[in-house]
Coordinates of C-alpha atoms in Angstrom, one line a residue:
M107 CA -184.6 8.5 -14.7
K108 CA -184.7 9.6 -18.2
A109 CA -185.3 13.3 -18.9
K110 CA -188.1 14.6 -21.1
A111 CA -186.4 17.9 -22.0
V112 CA -182.9 19.5 -21.7
L113 CA -182.0 23.2 -21.5
I114 CA -178.6 24.1 -23.0
S115 CA -177.0 27.5 -22.5
V116 CA -173.2 27.5 -22.9
F117 CA -170.4 29.9 -23.6
H118 CA -167.9 27.3 -24.9
K119 CA -169.3 25.0 -27.6
N120 CA -166.3 22.7 -27.7
G121 CA -167.3 19.1 -27.1
L122 CA -171.0 20.0 -27.2
E123 CA -171.8 18.5 -30.7
P124 CA -171.7 14.7 -29.7
I125 CA -173.9 15.4 -26.7
V126 CA -176.5 17.3 -28.7
K127 CA -176.6 14.5 -31.3
K128 CA -177.0 11.8 -28.7
I129 CA -179.8 13.8 -26.9
D130 CA -181.5 14.1 -30.3
Q131 CA -181.2 10.4 -30.9
L132 CA -182.8 9.8 -27.5
N133 CA -185.8 11.9 -28.5
I134 CA -185.3 14.4 -25.7
I135 CA -186.7 17.9 -26.4
I136 CA -183.9 20.5 -26.6
Y137 CA -184.4 24.1 -25.4
A138 CA -181.5 26.6 -26.0
T139 CA -180.5 30.2 -25.8
G140 CA -179.2 32.5 -28.5
G141 CA -175.7 31.5 -29.6
T142 CA -176.3 27.9 -28.4
K143 CA -179.5 27.6 -30.4
K144 CA -177.7 28.8 -33.5
F145 CA -174.9 26.2 -33.0
I146 CA -177.5 23.4 -32.6
T147 CA -179.6 24.6 -35.6
D148 CA -176.4 24.6 -37.7
L149 CA -176.0 21.0 -36.9
G150 CA -179.4 20.3 -38.4
I151 CA -180.9 19.2 -35.1
P152 CA -184.4 20.4 -34.0
V153 CA -184.2 22.9 -31.1
V154 CA -186.7 25.2 -29.4
S155 CA -185.6 28.7 -28.5
V156 CA -186.1 29.8 -24.9
E157 CA -187.9 32.8 -26.2
N158 CA -190.6 30.5 -27.7
L159 CA -190.9 28.7 -24.4
T160 CA -191.3 31.9 -22.3
S161 CA -193.1 34.0 -25.0
Y162 CA -190.7 36.7 -24.0
P163 CA -187.7 38.0 -26.0
S164 CA -184.1 38.2 -24.8
I165 CA -183.8 41.8 -23.5
L166 CA -181.2 44.3 -22.3
G167 CA -178.6 43.2 -24.8
G168 CA -178.9 39.5 -23.7
R169 CA -178.6 40.3 -20.0
V170 CA -182.1 38.6 -19.4
K171 CA -182.8 35.4 -21.3
T172 CA -183.6 32.5 -19.0
L173 CA -184.8 34.3 -15.9
H174 CA -188.5 33.3 -16.3
P175 CA -190.9 31.0 -14.3
K176 CA -191.4 28.7 -17.4
V177 CA -187.7 28.0 -17.3
F178 CA -187.1 27.7 -13.5
G179 CA -190.5 26.1 -12.8
G180 CA -189.6 23.3 -15.2
I181 CA -186.2 22.8 -13.4
L182 CA -187.3 23.2 -9.8
S183 CA -190.5 21.3 -9.9
R184 CA -190.6 18.2 -7.7
R185 CA -191.7 15.2 -9.7
D186 CA -193.3 13.5 -6.7
N187 CA -195.2 16.6 -5.6
D188 CA -198.9 16.7 -6.8
N189 CA -199.2 20.4 -6.3
D190 CA -196.0 21.0 -8.4
K191 CA -197.5 18.8 -11.1
K192 CA -200.8 20.7 -11.2
Q193 CA -199.0 24.0 -11.5
L194 CA -196.8 22.8 -14.4
T195 CA -200.0 21.7 -16.2
E196 CA -201.8 24.9 -15.3
F197 CA -199.1 27.2 -16.6
K198 CA -198.0 24.9 -19.4
I199 CA -194.5 24.5 -18.1
P200 CA -192.4 21.6 -19.4
E201 CA -190.4 19.4 -17.1
I202 CA -186.7 20.0 -17.7
G203 CA -184.6 17.1 -16.5
I204 CA -181.2 18.1 -17.8
V205 CA -179.5 21.5 -17.6
I206 CA -176.2 22.0 -19.5
V207 CA -174.4 25.3 -18.7
D208 CA -170.9 26.7 -19.3
L209 CA -170.5 30.1 -17.6
Y210 CA -169.1 33.3 -19.1
P211 CA -165.3 33.2 -18.5
F212 CA -165.1 35.8 -15.8
E213 CA -161.8 34.7 -14.4
K214 CA -160.0 34.7 -17.8
T215 CA -161.6 38.0 -18.7
V216 CA -160.1 39.6 -15.6
E217 CA -156.7 38.1 -16.4
S218 CA -156.8 39.5 -19.9
G219 CA -156.7 43.0 -18.5
V220 CA -159.6 44.4 -20.5
P221 CA -161.5 47.5 -19.3
E222 CA -163.8 47.1 -16.3
Q223 CA -167.1 47.3 -18.2
E224 CA -166.1 44.3 -20.3
I225 CA -165.3 42.4 -17.1
I226 CA -168.6 43.3 -15.6
E227 CA -170.5 42.0 -18.7
K228 CA -168.8 38.6 -18.1
I229 CA -170.5 38.2 -14.7
D230 CA -173.0 35.4 -15.6
I231 CA -176.5 35.9 -14.1
G232 CA -178.8 33.5 -15.8
G233 CA -176.2 30.7 -16.1
I234 CA -175.3 30.7 -12.4
S235 CA -179.0 30.7 -11.5
L236 CA -179.7 27.7 -13.8
I237 CA -176.8 25.8 -12.2
R238 CA -178.0 26.5 -8.6
A239 CA -181.6 25.6 -9.5
A240 CA -180.7 22.3 -11.3
A241 CA -178.2 21.3 -8.6
K242 CA -180.6 22.0 -5.8
N243 CA -183.2 19.7 -7.5
F244 CA -180.6 16.9 -8.2
K245 CA -183.3 14.4 -7.1
D246 CA -185.0 15.0 -10.5
V247 CA -182.5 17.0 -12.6
C248 CA -179.0 16.3 -13.9
C249 CA -176.9 19.5 -13.9
I250 CA -173.8 19.7 -16.2
S251 CA -172.1 22.9 -15.1
S252 CA -168.9 23.0 -17.1
M253 CA -167.5 21.9 -20.5
N254 CA -165.1 19.7 -18.5
Q255 CA -168.0 17.4 -17.6
Y256 CA -169.2 16.9 -21.1
K257 CA -167.2 13.7 -21.7
D258 CA -168.4 12.0 -18.5
F259 CA -172.0 13.0 -19.1
L260 CA -171.9 11.7 -22.7
E261 CA -170.6 8.3 -21.5
I262 CA -173.4 8.0 -19.0
I263 CA -176.3 8.8 -21.3
S264 CA -174.8 6.7 -24.1
E265 CA -174.4 3.6 -21.9
N266 CA -177.8 3.9 -20.2
N267 CA -180.1 5.0 -22.9
G268 CA -180.3 8.6 -21.6
E269 CA -181.0 7.6 -18.0
T270 CA -179.0 8.9 -15.0
T271 CA -179.0 7.5 -11.4
L272 CA -179.6 9.5 -8.3
E273 CA -176.0 8.9 -7.2
Q274 CA -174.8 10.3 -10.6
R275 CA -177.0 13.3 -10.4
K276 CA -175.8 14.1 -6.8
K277 CA -172.2 13.9 -8.0
F278 CA -172.9 16.3 -10.8
A279 CA -174.7 18.6 -8.2
T280 CA -171.6 18.5 -6.0
K281 CA -169.5 19.6 -9.0
A282 CA -172.1 22.3 -9.8
F283 CA -171.9 23.9 -6.4
N284 CA -168.1 23.8 -6.6
I285 CA -168.3 25.7 -9.9
S286 CA -170.9 28.2 -8.6
S287 CA -169.1 28.9 -5.3
H288 CA -165.7 29.3 -7.1
Y289 CA -167.3 31.7 -9.6
D290 CA -168.8 33.9 -6.9
T291 CA -165.5 33.9 -5.0
Q292 CA -163.6 35.2 -8.1
I293 CA -166.2 37.9 -8.6
F294 CA -166.0 39.0 -4.9
N295 CA -162.2 39.0 -5.0
Y296 CA -162.2 41.2 -8.0
F297 CA -164.4 43.7 -6.3
N298 CA -162.4 43.4 -3.1
K299 CA -158.9 43.5 -4.7
N300 CA -157.9 46.4 -2.4
H301 CA -159.1 44.5 0.7
D302 CA -161.5 47.2 1.7
E303 CA -163.5 44.4 3.3
A304 CA -161.5 42.4 5.8
V305 CA -162.7 39.1 4.4
L306 CA -160.7 36.1 3.1
K307 CA -162.3 34.1 0.3
M308 CA -160.1 31.5 -1.4
S309 CA -161.1 29.0 -4.0
K310 CA -158.8 26.6 -5.9
I311 CA -160.6 24.0 -8.0
N312 CA -157.6 22.2 -9.4
G313 CA -156.6 20.1 -6.5
K314 CA -154.1 17.2 -6.6
A315 CA -153.2 14.7 -3.9
L316 CA -149.5 14.4 -3.4
R317 CA -147.6 11.3 -2.3
Y318 CA -147.5 12.7 1.2
G319 CA -147.0 16.0 3.0
E320 CA -143.8 17.4 4.5
N321 CA -143.2 13.9 6.1
P322 CA -144.4 10.5 5.0
H323 CA -147.0 10.3 7.8
Q324 CA -148.7 13.5 6.7
K325 CA -151.3 13.8 3.9
G326 CA -150.5 16.5 1.3
F327 CA -152.4 18.3 -1.4
F328 CA -151.6 21.0 -3.9
F329 CA -154.4 23.3 -5.0
G330 CA -153.4 25.3 -8.0
D331 CA -152.7 25.2 -11.7
F332 CA -149.1 24.0 -11.9
N333 CA -149.3 23.6 -15.7
K334 CA -150.1 27.3 -16.1
I335 CA -146.7 28.3 -14.9
F336 CA -144.5 25.3 -15.9
D337 CA -144.1 22.8 -18.6
K338 CA -142.9 19.5 -17.0
L339 CA -140.6 17.8 -19.5
H340 CA -139.3 14.9 -17.5
G341 CA -139.1 13.2 -14.1
K342 CA -141.1 11.9 -11.2
E343 CA -144.1 13.6 -9.6
L344 CA -143.2 16.7 -7.6
S345 CA -143.5 16.2 -3.8
Y346 CA -144.8 18.6 -1.2
N347 CA -141.2 19.6 -0.3
N348 CA -140.3 19.9 -4.0
L349 CA -143.1 22.4 -4.5
L350 CA -142.0 24.5 -1.6
D351 CA -138.5 24.6 -2.9
V352 CA -139.7 25.4 -6.4
D353 CA -141.7 28.3 -5.0
A354 CA -138.7 29.6 -3.2
A355 CA -136.5 29.2 -6.3
V356 CA -139.0 31.1 -8.5
N357 CA -139.3 34.0 -6.0
L358 CA -135.6 34.3 -5.8
M359 CA -134.9 34.2 -9.5
N360 CA -137.7 36.7 -10.2
E361 CA -135.2 39.2 -8.5
F362 CA -132.8 38.7 -11.5
K363 CA -135.2 38.8 -14.4
K364 CA -133.6 40.3 -17.6
E365 CA -130.2 40.4 -15.9
Q366 CA -127.0 38.6 -16.9
P367 CA -127.0 34.8 -16.7
T368 CA -127.8 34.0 -13.1
F369 CA -127.9 30.5 -11.4
A370 CA -129.2 29.6 -8.0
I371 CA -129.2 26.3 -6.1
L372 CA -131.7 26.0 -3.2
K373 CA -132.1 23.5 -0.4
H374 CA -135.0 23.7 2.2
N375 CA -136.2 27.0 0.7
N376 CA -132.9 28.8 1.1
A377 CA -130.2 29.5 -1.4
C378 CA -126.9 27.6 -0.9
G379 CA -125.4 28.9 -4.1
V380 CA -126.0 31.9 -6.3
A381 CA -123.8 33.5 -9.0
Q382 CA -124.2 35.9 -11.9
R383 CA -121.7 35.7 -14.8
P384 CA -121.3 36.5 -18.5
T385 CA -122.0 32.8 -19.3
I386 CA -124.5 30.3 -17.9
L387 CA -121.8 27.7 -17.5
Q388 CA -119.7 29.9 -15.3
A389 CA -122.7 31.1 -13.3
Y390 CA -123.6 27.4 -12.5
L391 CA -120.0 26.5 -11.6
D392 CA -119.7 29.5 -9.3
A393 CA -123.1 28.9 -7.7
L394 CA -122.1 25.2 -7.1
A395 CA -118.9 26.4 -5.5
G396 CA -120.9 28.3 -2.9
D397 CA -121.8 25.0 -1.2
S398 CA -121.2 21.9 -3.2
I399 CA -122.3 19.7 -0.2
S400 CA -125.8 21.3 0.3
A401 CA -126.3 21.3 -3.5
F402 CA -126.8 17.5 -3.3
G403 CA -130.5 16.9 -3.8
G404 CA -131.2 20.5 -4.3
V405 CA -133.4 22.6 -6.7
L406 CA -131.5 24.4 -9.5
I407 CA -132.9 27.4 -11.3
T408 CA -131.6 29.9 -13.9
N409 CA -132.9 32.9 -15.8
T410 CA -131.5 31.9 -19.2
K411 CA -131.3 28.9 -21.6
I412 CA -129.3 25.9 -20.4
D413 CA -126.7 24.9 -23.0
M414 CA -124.9 21.6 -23.6
A415 CA -121.8 22.6 -21.7
T416 CA -123.8 23.5 -18.6
A417 CA -125.9 20.4 -18.9
N418 CA -122.8 18.2 -18.9
E419 CA -121.7 19.8 -15.6
I420 CA -125.2 19.6 -14.0
H421 CA -125.5 16.0 -15.0
K422 CA -122.6 15.2 -12.6
L423 CA -124.7 16.4 -9.6
F424 CA -127.7 14.6 -8.1
C425 CA -130.4 17.2 -8.0
E426 CA -134.2 16.9 -7.6
V427 CA -135.4 19.7 -9.9
I428 CA -134.0 21.9 -12.7
I429 CA -135.9 25.0 -13.8
A430 CA -135.1 27.2 -16.8
P431 CA -136.9 29.3 -19.4
S432 CA -135.6 26.9 -22.1
Y433 CA -133.0 24.2 -23.0
E434 CA -130.9 23.4 -26.0
K435 CA -132.1 20.2 -27.6
E436 CA -128.9 18.2 -26.8
A437 CA -128.7 19.7 -23.3
L438 CA -132.3 18.5 -22.6
K439 CA -131.4 15.0 -23.9
K440 CA -128.4 14.9 -21.5
L441 CA -130.4 16.1 -18.5
K442 CA -133.1 13.4 -19.1
G443 CA -130.4 10.8 -18.5
K444 CA -131.5 10.6 -14.9
K445 CA -135.0 8.9 -14.8
N446 CA -136.3 10.8 -11.7
R447 CA -134.8 14.2 -12.3
I448 CA -137.6 16.7 -12.6
I449 CA -137.0 19.1 -15.5
L450 CA -139.3 22.2 -15.8
I451 CA -139.7 25.1 -18.2
Q452 CA -140.8 28.2 -16.4
K453 CA -143.3 30.3 -18.3
E454 CA -144.1 34.0 -17.7
I455 CA -146.0 34.1 -14.4
I456 CA -147.9 36.7 -12.4
V457 CA -146.7 36.4 -8.8
P458 CA -149.6 36.4 -6.3
K459 CA -150.1 39.7 -4.5
T460 CA -150.7 38.2 -1.1
T461 CA -149.4 35.4 1.0
V462 CA -151.6 33.2 3.2
R463 CA -150.7 30.8 6.0
T464 CA -152.6 29.1 8.8
C465 CA -152.2 30.6 12.3
L466 CA -153.8 29.4 15.5
N467 CA -157.5 28.8 14.7
G468 CA -157.4 31.1 11.6
V469 CA -155.1 32.4 8.9
L470 CA -152.7 35.3 8.4
V471 CA -152.8 37.2 5.2
Q472 CA -150.3 39.9 4.0
D473 CA -149.1 41.6 0.9
V474 CA -146.1 40.0 -0.7
D475 CA -142.7 41.6 -0.1
Y476 CA -142.8 43.4 -3.4
K477 CA -139.9 45.8 -2.7
T478 CA -136.5 45.1 -4.2
D479 CA -133.7 47.3 -3.0
T480 CA -132.3 49.5 -5.8
K481 CA -129.4 51.9 -6.1
E482 CA -131.8 54.9 -6.1
I483 CA -133.1 54.2 -2.6
L484 CA -129.7 53.7 -0.9
E485 CA -128.7 56.1 1.8
N486 CA -125.0 56.5 2.4
V487 CA -124.6 56.9 6.2
T488 CA -120.8 56.5 6.6
T489 CA -117.9 58.8 5.7
I490 CA -116.6 56.3 3.1
Q491 CA -119.1 55.5 0.4
P492 CA -119.2 52.2 -1.4
S493 CA -117.6 51.9 -4.9
S494 CA -119.8 51.2 -7.9
K495 CA -118.6 47.6 -7.8
E496 CA -119.5 47.3 -4.1
I497 CA -122.9 48.7 -4.7
E498 CA -123.6 46.0 -7.3
D499 CA -122.5 43.4 -4.8
L500 CA -124.5 45.0 -2.0
L501 CA -127.7 44.9 -4.1
F502 CA -127.0 41.4 -5.3
A503 CA -126.6 40.3 -1.6
S504 CA -129.8 42.2 -0.6
K505 CA -131.9 40.3 -3.2
I506 CA -130.6 37.0 -1.8
C507 CA -131.1 38.2 1.8
K508 CA -134.8 39.1 1.1
N509 CA -135.4 35.5 0.0
T510 CA -133.7 33.8 2.9
K511 CA -135.2 32.7 6.2
S512 CA -134.7 35.2 9.1
N513 CA -132.6 36.0 11.0
T514 CA -130.2 36.0 8.1
I515 CA -126.8 37.5 7.0
V516 CA -125.6 37.1 3.5
L517 CA -122.0 37.4 2.3
V518 CA -121.3 38.2 -1.3
K519 CA -118.2 38.9 -3.4
D520 CA -118.0 39.5 -7.1
K521 CA -121.7 38.7 -7.5
Q522 CA -121.3 35.3 -6.0
L523 CA -122.9 34.0 -2.7
C524 CA -120.0 33.2 -0.4
A525 CA -122.2 32.0 2.4
S526 CA -125.3 32.9 4.4
G527 CA -126.5 32.4 7.9
T528 CA -130.1 31.3 7.8
G529 CA -133.0 31.0 10.2
Q530 CA -131.0 31.9 13.3
T531 CA -132.4 33.3 16.6
S532 CA -129.5 35.7 16.8
R533 CA -128.1 38.0 14.1
I534 CA -124.7 37.4 15.6
D535 CA -125.2 33.6 15.2
A536 CA -126.3 34.1 11.6
L537 CA -123.1 36.2 10.8
N538 CA -120.8 33.7 12.6
Q539 CA -122.5 30.8 10.7
A540 CA -122.0 32.6 7.4
I541 CA -118.3 33.4 8.1
T542 CA -117.5 29.8 9.3
K543 CA -119.2 28.4 6.2
A544 CA -117.5 30.7 3.8
K545 CA -114.1 29.8 5.2
H546 CA -115.0 26.1 5.0
F547 CA -115.4 26.5 1.3
K548 CA -112.2 28.5 1.0
F549 CA -113.7 31.9 0.2
D550 CA -111.5 34.9 0.7
L551 CA -113.8 37.4 2.5
N552 CA -111.4 40.4 2.1
N553 CA -113.4 43.1 0.2
A554 CA -116.6 41.0 0.4
V555 CA -119.9 42.7 1.4
M556 CA -122.6 41.9 3.9
A557 CA -126.4 42.1 3.8
S558 CA -128.7 41.9 6.7
D559 CA -132.5 41.5 6.6
A560 CA -133.0 43.8 9.6
F561 CA -131.1 46.5 11.5
F562 CA -128.2 46.0 13.9
P563 CA -129.2 47.0 17.5
F564 CA -125.5 47.0 18.4
P565 CA -122.2 47.5 16.6
D566 CA -121.1 43.9 17.3
C567 CA -122.1 42.5 13.8
V568 CA -120.1 45.2 11.9
E569 CA -117.2 44.6 14.2
I570 CA -117.2 40.8 13.5
A571 CA -117.6 41.5 9.8
N572 CA -114.7 43.9 9.7
N573 CA -112.5 41.4 11.5
A574 CA -113.4 38.8 8.7
G575 CA -112.3 41.3 6.0
I576 CA -115.7 42.6 5.0
N577 CA -115.7 46.3 4.1
A578 CA -119.2 47.2 2.9
V579 CA -122.6 46.7 4.5
I580 CA -126.2 47.0 3.5
Q581 CA -129.0 47.0 6.0
P582 CA -132.4 48.6 6.6
G583 CA -131.3 50.8 9.5
G584 CA -133.9 52.1 12.0
S585 CA -132.4 51.1 15.3
I586 CA -132.3 53.7 18.0
K587 CA -128.6 52.8 18.3
D588 CA -127.8 53.0 14.6
Q589 CA -125.1 55.6 15.4
L590 CA -123.0 53.0 17.2
S591 CA -122.7 50.9 14.1
I592 CA -122.1 54.0 11.9
A593 CA -119.4 55.2 14.3
Y594 CA -117.6 51.8 14.2
C595 CA -117.7 51.8 10.4
N596 CA -116.3 55.3 10.2
K597 CA -113.5 54.5 12.6
N598 CA -112.6 51.3 10.7
K599 CA -113.0 52.7 7.2
M600 CA -116.0 50.6 6.3
S601 CA -118.9 51.8 4.1
M602 CA -122.5 51.2 5.0
V603 CA -125.8 52.0 3.3
F604 CA -129.3 52.0 4.7
T605 CA -132.3 50.8 2.6
K606 CA -135.0 51.8 5.1
T607 CA -136.8 48.6 4.2
R608 CA -136.8 45.5 6.4
H609 CA -137.0 42.1 4.8
F610 CA -138.0 39.6 7.5
K611 CA -139.0 36.2 6.1
H612 CA -140.4 33.7 8.6

C-alpha cells in the first residue's frame, strides 16, 4: 500500500532530511506542524501546514495544533469502509497513510532537573494521540513513532517505491505502542515519585538478550541502558552473573566516593577484599591479600585512576571485570592483554531510589538502603570509647557490612577487610566463619574491629570476638538484651557503638 499523504510532527529533526526528500520524490503530499514545517520548507520541499488543513491556527502557545477531526479523521478512516469514505469526501478530509512523530523528550527533561512547569510543558499531547491513532489503524496507516525508526523506514520506502506491507505496518504499530506506553509510564512515575499511589509501573525499552541467565539452562535478559553508566573498553559480553556482581561492586564503591584510593574485589555479590590506602597500588595489593583465592574470577573496582604499576599487578590475576573511573594509557594497554577481560569506565550515575524483586505471584518494592553510618550518629554505649583510629575502622567496616549478604559479620583492621562471614543463618556462624577465614590468611586480629548488620540478642558474639583479639564493635543495637552485650564489653575493656540503623541485605 502506498500512502497518498504523510503527516510529520517531530521534536528531533536529526535523520529526517533524507526521509522528507524521498517522500517528495514519491509525490506524497506532506503535512507538517510549526517547527517541522519550517525545517521542511528550508529544504526547499513543498509542505502544507496543519493550520491550512484544519483552517484553525495553533493555539495556547502551541499546546493545540493537531487535535482536529481533519487530522484524526484522515488517520483513523478505514479505507475499506464505504461510510468512512463518504464522510472523508463530505468534510474534505485527506487520507493520511503515514504518520511520523518524535515526542517531546519528557524523560530527559525530568533528568535535567529543570523547574516543574518546564517538565509539564514537555508532556506531549498531540504527538502521543497521533501515535495511538496511527498505530490503531495499522491496517491502512504506517506509524513511525521515534527518530530511532527513521533508518528502517527509509530503507523500506526506498526499496519498495513508497509502499509498505501489512506485516511491516503492524511491526511499526507494535513499536508505537511500546513508545506510547513507556512515555505514559514515565509521566505517571514522575507524578507518583513519592509513592502516594500504591501502584508499580515499570518500563524499560532497552532490552538485551544475554547468553543465558544465572545458569546455562535459564534464559536471561537485561533491561536498561548500560552505556549510560559505563563505557565498555574491552572484553567479552557481560553475563547475567557479571551484571549482578557489577551492580554489587558499584553499590559498594559508592560508599567510598571522594575518599582516599579504595579498591574492592567481589565474588558472588560479596566483597572478598577491600582496602583503602594512600596509593591505588597498595590499596589493590591489600584488597587482594584479604582473600587471594576467592579473588580468582572476581570483579575488581576502584574509586580512582588505575596506573601502570597497579595494572601490572592486576594482570597477574584472572578476573572477569575491572571497573574504574579512568585508566592511564599504558595501564589500559596492559590490561587489554587478556582477550576476554571486561574493562569498564564508570561514569557518574544516579543510583535508583527503589529496589524491585519478584515475590510469590507479585513483586516487592522498597526504598534503597540510602543510610551510610557516620561518626555523627554513633552512640557510645560502653565505658571505654573507641579511639579516633578505631572509629575510622568501625565506619569502614560498617560500609562493607551494609553491602554484604545477611547474616554478616565484618572484621577490619587498618582500613583493610580481614574477613567477613556472609549469608549465614546464625550470627555466631557468621562470626566464626570470619575469624576462621582471617586466620587462614594470616591476619592478626588483635586490635581489629567488628561490624554486624543487626543487633546481638545475646553477648555470645562479643565474647567470641574478644577471645579473637577484637576490641571495638559497631552494631545497630535495639535488642531487649542489649545490656548483656554492653556489660560484657565493659567487663572486658571493649568499646562498642550503636548506630540505631539495621542493614539487612537479603
